[in-house]
PDB file of C-alpha atoms in Angstrom:
ATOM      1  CA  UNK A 733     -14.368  -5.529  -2.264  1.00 68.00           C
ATOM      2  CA  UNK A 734     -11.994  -8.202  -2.770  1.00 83.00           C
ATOM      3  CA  UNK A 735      -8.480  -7.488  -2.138  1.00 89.00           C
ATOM      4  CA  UNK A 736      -5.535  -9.263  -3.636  1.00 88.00           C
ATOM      5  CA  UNK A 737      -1.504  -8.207  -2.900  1.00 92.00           C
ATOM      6  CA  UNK A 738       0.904  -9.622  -4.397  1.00 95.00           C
ATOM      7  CA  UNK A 739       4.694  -8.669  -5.554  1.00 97.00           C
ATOM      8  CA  UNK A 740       6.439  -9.641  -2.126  1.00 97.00           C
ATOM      9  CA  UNK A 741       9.653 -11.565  -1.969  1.00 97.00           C
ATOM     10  CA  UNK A 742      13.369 -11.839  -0.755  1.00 98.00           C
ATOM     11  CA  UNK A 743      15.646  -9.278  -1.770  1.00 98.00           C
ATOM     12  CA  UNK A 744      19.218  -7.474  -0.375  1.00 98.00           C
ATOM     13  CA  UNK A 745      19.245  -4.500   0.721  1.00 98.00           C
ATOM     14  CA  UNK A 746      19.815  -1.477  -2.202  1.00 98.00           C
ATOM     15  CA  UNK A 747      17.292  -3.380  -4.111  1.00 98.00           C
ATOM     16  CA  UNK A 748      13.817  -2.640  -5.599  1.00 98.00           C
ATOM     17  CA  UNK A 749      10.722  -4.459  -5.579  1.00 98.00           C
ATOM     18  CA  UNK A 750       6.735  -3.681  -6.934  1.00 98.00           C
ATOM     19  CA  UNK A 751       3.549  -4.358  -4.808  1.00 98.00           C
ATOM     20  CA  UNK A 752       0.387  -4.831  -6.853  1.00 97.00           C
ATOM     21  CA  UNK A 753      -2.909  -5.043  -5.388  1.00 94.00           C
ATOM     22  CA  UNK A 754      -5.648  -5.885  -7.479  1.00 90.00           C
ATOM     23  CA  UNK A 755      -9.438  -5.012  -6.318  1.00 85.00           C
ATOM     24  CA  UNK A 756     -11.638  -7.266  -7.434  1.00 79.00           C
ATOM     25  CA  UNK A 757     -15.105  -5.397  -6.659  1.00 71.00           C
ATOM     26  CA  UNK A 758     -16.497  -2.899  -8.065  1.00 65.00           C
ATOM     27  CA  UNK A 759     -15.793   0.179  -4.986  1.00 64.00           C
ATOM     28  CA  UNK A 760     -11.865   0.654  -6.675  1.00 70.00           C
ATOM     29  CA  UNK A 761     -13.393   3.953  -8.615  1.00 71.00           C
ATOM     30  CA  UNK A 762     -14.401   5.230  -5.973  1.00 76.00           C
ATOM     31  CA  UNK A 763     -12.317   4.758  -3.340  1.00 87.00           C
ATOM     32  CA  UNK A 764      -8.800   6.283  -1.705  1.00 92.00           C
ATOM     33  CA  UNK A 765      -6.592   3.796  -1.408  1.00 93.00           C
ATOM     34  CA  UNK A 766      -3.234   2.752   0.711  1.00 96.00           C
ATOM     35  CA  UNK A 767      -0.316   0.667   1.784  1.00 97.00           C
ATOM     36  CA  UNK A 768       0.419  -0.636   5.345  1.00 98.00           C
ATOM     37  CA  UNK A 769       3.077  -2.509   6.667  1.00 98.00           C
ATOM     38  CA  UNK A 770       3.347  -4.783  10.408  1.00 98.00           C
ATOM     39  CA  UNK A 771       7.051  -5.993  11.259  1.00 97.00           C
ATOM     40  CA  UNK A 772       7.023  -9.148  13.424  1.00 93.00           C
ATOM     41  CA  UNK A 773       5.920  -7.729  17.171  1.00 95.00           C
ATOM     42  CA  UNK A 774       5.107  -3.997  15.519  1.00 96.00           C
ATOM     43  CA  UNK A 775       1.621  -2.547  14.962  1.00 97.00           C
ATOM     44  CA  UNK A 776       0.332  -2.157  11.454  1.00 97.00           C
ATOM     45  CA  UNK A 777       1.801   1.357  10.481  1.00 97.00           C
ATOM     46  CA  UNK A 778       0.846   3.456   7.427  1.00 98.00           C
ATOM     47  CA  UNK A 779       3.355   3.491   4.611  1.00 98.00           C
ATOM     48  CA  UNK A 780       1.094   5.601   1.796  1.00 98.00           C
ATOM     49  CA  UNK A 781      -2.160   6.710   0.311  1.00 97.00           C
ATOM     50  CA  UNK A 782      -3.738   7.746  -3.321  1.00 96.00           C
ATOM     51  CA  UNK A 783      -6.655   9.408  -3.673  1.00 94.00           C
ATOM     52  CA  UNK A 784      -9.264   8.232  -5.980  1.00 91.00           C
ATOM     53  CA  UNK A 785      -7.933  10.981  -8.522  1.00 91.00           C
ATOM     54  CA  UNK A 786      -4.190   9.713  -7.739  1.00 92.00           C
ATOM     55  CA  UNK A 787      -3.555  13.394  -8.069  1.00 94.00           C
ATOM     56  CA  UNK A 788      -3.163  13.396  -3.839  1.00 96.00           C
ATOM     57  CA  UNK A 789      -0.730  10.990  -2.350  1.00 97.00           C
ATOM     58  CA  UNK A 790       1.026  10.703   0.916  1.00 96.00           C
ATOM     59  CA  UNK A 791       3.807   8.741   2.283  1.00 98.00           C
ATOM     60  CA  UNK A 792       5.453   8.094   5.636  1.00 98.00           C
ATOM     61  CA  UNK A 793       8.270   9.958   6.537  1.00 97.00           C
ATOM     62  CA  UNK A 794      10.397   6.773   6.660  1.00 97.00           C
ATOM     63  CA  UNK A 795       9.906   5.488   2.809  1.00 98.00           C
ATOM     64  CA  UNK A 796       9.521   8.822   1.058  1.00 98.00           C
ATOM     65  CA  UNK A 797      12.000   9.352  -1.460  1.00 97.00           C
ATOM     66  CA  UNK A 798      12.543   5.676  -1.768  1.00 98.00           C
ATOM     67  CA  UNK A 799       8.516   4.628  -2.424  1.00 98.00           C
ATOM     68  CA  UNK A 800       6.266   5.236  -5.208  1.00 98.00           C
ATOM     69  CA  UNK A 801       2.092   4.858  -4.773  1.00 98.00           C
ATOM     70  CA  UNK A 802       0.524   4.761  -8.335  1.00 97.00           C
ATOM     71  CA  UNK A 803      -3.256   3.250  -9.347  1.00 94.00           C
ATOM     72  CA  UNK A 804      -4.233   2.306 -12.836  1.00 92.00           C
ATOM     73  CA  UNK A 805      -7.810   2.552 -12.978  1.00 87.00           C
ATOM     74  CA  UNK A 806      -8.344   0.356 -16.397  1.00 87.00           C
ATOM     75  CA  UNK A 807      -6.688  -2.302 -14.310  1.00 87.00           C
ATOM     76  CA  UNK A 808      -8.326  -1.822 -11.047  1.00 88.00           C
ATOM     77  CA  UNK A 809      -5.090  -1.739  -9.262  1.00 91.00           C
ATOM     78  CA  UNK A 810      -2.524  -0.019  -7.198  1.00 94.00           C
ATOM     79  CA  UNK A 811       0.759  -0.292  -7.161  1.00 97.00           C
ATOM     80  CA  UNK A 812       3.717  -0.096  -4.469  1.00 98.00           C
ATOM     81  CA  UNK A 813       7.417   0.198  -6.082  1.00 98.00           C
ATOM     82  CA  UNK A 814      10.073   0.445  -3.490  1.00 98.00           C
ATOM     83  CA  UNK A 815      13.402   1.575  -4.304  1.00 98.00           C
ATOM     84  CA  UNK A 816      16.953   1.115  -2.119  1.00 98.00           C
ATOM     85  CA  UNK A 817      15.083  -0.784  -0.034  1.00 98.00           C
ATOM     86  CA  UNK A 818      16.408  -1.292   3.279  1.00 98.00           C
ATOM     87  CA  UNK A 819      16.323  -4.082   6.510  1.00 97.00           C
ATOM     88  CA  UNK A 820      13.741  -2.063   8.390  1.00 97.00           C
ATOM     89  CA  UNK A 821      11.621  -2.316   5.596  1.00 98.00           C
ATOM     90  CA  UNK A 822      11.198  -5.785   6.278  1.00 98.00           C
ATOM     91  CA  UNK A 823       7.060  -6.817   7.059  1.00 98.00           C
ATOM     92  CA  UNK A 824       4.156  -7.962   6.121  1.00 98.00           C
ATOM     93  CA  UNK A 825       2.447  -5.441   3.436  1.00 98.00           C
ATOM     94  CA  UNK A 826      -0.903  -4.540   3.007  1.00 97.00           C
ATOM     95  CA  UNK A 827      -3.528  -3.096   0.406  1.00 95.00           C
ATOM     96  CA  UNK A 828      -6.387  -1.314   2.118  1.00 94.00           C
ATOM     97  CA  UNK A 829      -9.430   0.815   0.345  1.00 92.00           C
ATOM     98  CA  UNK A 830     -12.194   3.347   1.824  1.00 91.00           C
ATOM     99  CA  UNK A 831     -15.534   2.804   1.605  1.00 80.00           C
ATOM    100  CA  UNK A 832     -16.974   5.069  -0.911  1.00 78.00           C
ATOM    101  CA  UNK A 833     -14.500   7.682  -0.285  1.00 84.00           C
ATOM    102  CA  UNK A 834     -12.442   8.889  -3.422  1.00 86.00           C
ATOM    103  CA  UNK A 835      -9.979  11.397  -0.614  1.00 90.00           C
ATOM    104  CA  UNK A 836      -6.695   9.843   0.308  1.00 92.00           C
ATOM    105  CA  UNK A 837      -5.725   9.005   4.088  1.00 93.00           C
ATOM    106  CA  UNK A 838      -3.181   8.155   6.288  1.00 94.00           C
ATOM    107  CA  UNK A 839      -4.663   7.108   9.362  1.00 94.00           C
ATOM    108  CA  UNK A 840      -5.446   3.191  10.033  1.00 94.00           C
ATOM    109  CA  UNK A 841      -9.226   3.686  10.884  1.00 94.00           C
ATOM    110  CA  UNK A 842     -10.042   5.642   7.419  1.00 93.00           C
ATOM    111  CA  UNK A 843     -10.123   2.213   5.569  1.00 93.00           C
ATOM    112  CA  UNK A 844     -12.553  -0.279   5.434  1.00 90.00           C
ATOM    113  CA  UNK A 845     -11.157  -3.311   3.459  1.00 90.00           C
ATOM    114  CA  UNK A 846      -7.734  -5.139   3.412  1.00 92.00           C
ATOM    115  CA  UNK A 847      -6.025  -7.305   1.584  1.00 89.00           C
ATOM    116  CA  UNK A 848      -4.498 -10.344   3.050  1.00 91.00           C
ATOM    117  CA  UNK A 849      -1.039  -8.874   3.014  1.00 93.00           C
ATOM    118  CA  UNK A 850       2.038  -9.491   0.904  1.00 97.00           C
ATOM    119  CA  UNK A 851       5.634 -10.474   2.972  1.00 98.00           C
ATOM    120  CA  UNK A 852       8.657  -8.334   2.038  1.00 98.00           C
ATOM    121  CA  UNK A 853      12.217  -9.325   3.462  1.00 98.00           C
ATOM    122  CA  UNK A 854      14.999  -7.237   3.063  1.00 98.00           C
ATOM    123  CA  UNK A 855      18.435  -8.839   4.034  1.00 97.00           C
ATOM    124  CA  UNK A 856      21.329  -6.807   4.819  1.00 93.00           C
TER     125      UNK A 856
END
């Protein structure tokens, strides 16, 4: 499994931006996938999940309304868009499968493989 994010930038607050993460082995059929995020001097903290299906999805408490977690299975990718995006949102983001597990998760220890992470600013 060979993660790559990408999508990150600079924008104000209000504003919108998409995450992709492209897997380039062969597991992304198979596998749950999710979104984490780690703010300078933070731990890494869950921000959403799909299940293989993408019929399951959960998201933090703090982004839902405002995030979307989608997968496109044709492209073996997942996507992040993030609407009215806000300062706290600000960190480091993060693709992250299972291993041969199509259920989606929340919890940190539930996923096998990351991607080297994506930088999102937010400026107020």
């Amino acid at each position: 499994v060979q993660l790559q994010a990408s999508g990150g930038g600079l924008v104000q607050a209000g504003g919108s931006l998409r995450l992709s993460c492209a897997d380039s082995g062969r597991t992304f059929s198979y596998s749950g996938m999710g979104w984490f995020r780690q703010a300078p001097g933070k731990e890494r903290e869950f921000v959403a999940g799909i299940s293989r299906s993408g019929g399951i999805t959960y998201y933090a408490d703090s982004v839902k309304g405002r995030f979307t977690i989608s997968r496109v299975h044709a492209k073996n990718s997942v996507y992040l868009q993030m609407n009215s995006l806000e300062p706290e949102d600000t960190a480091v983001y993060y693709c992250a499968a299972r291993t041969d597990n199509a259920e989606a998760a929340q919890s940190i220890h539930d996923f096998d493989y990351w991607g080297q992470g994506t930088q999102v600013t937010v400026s107020s």
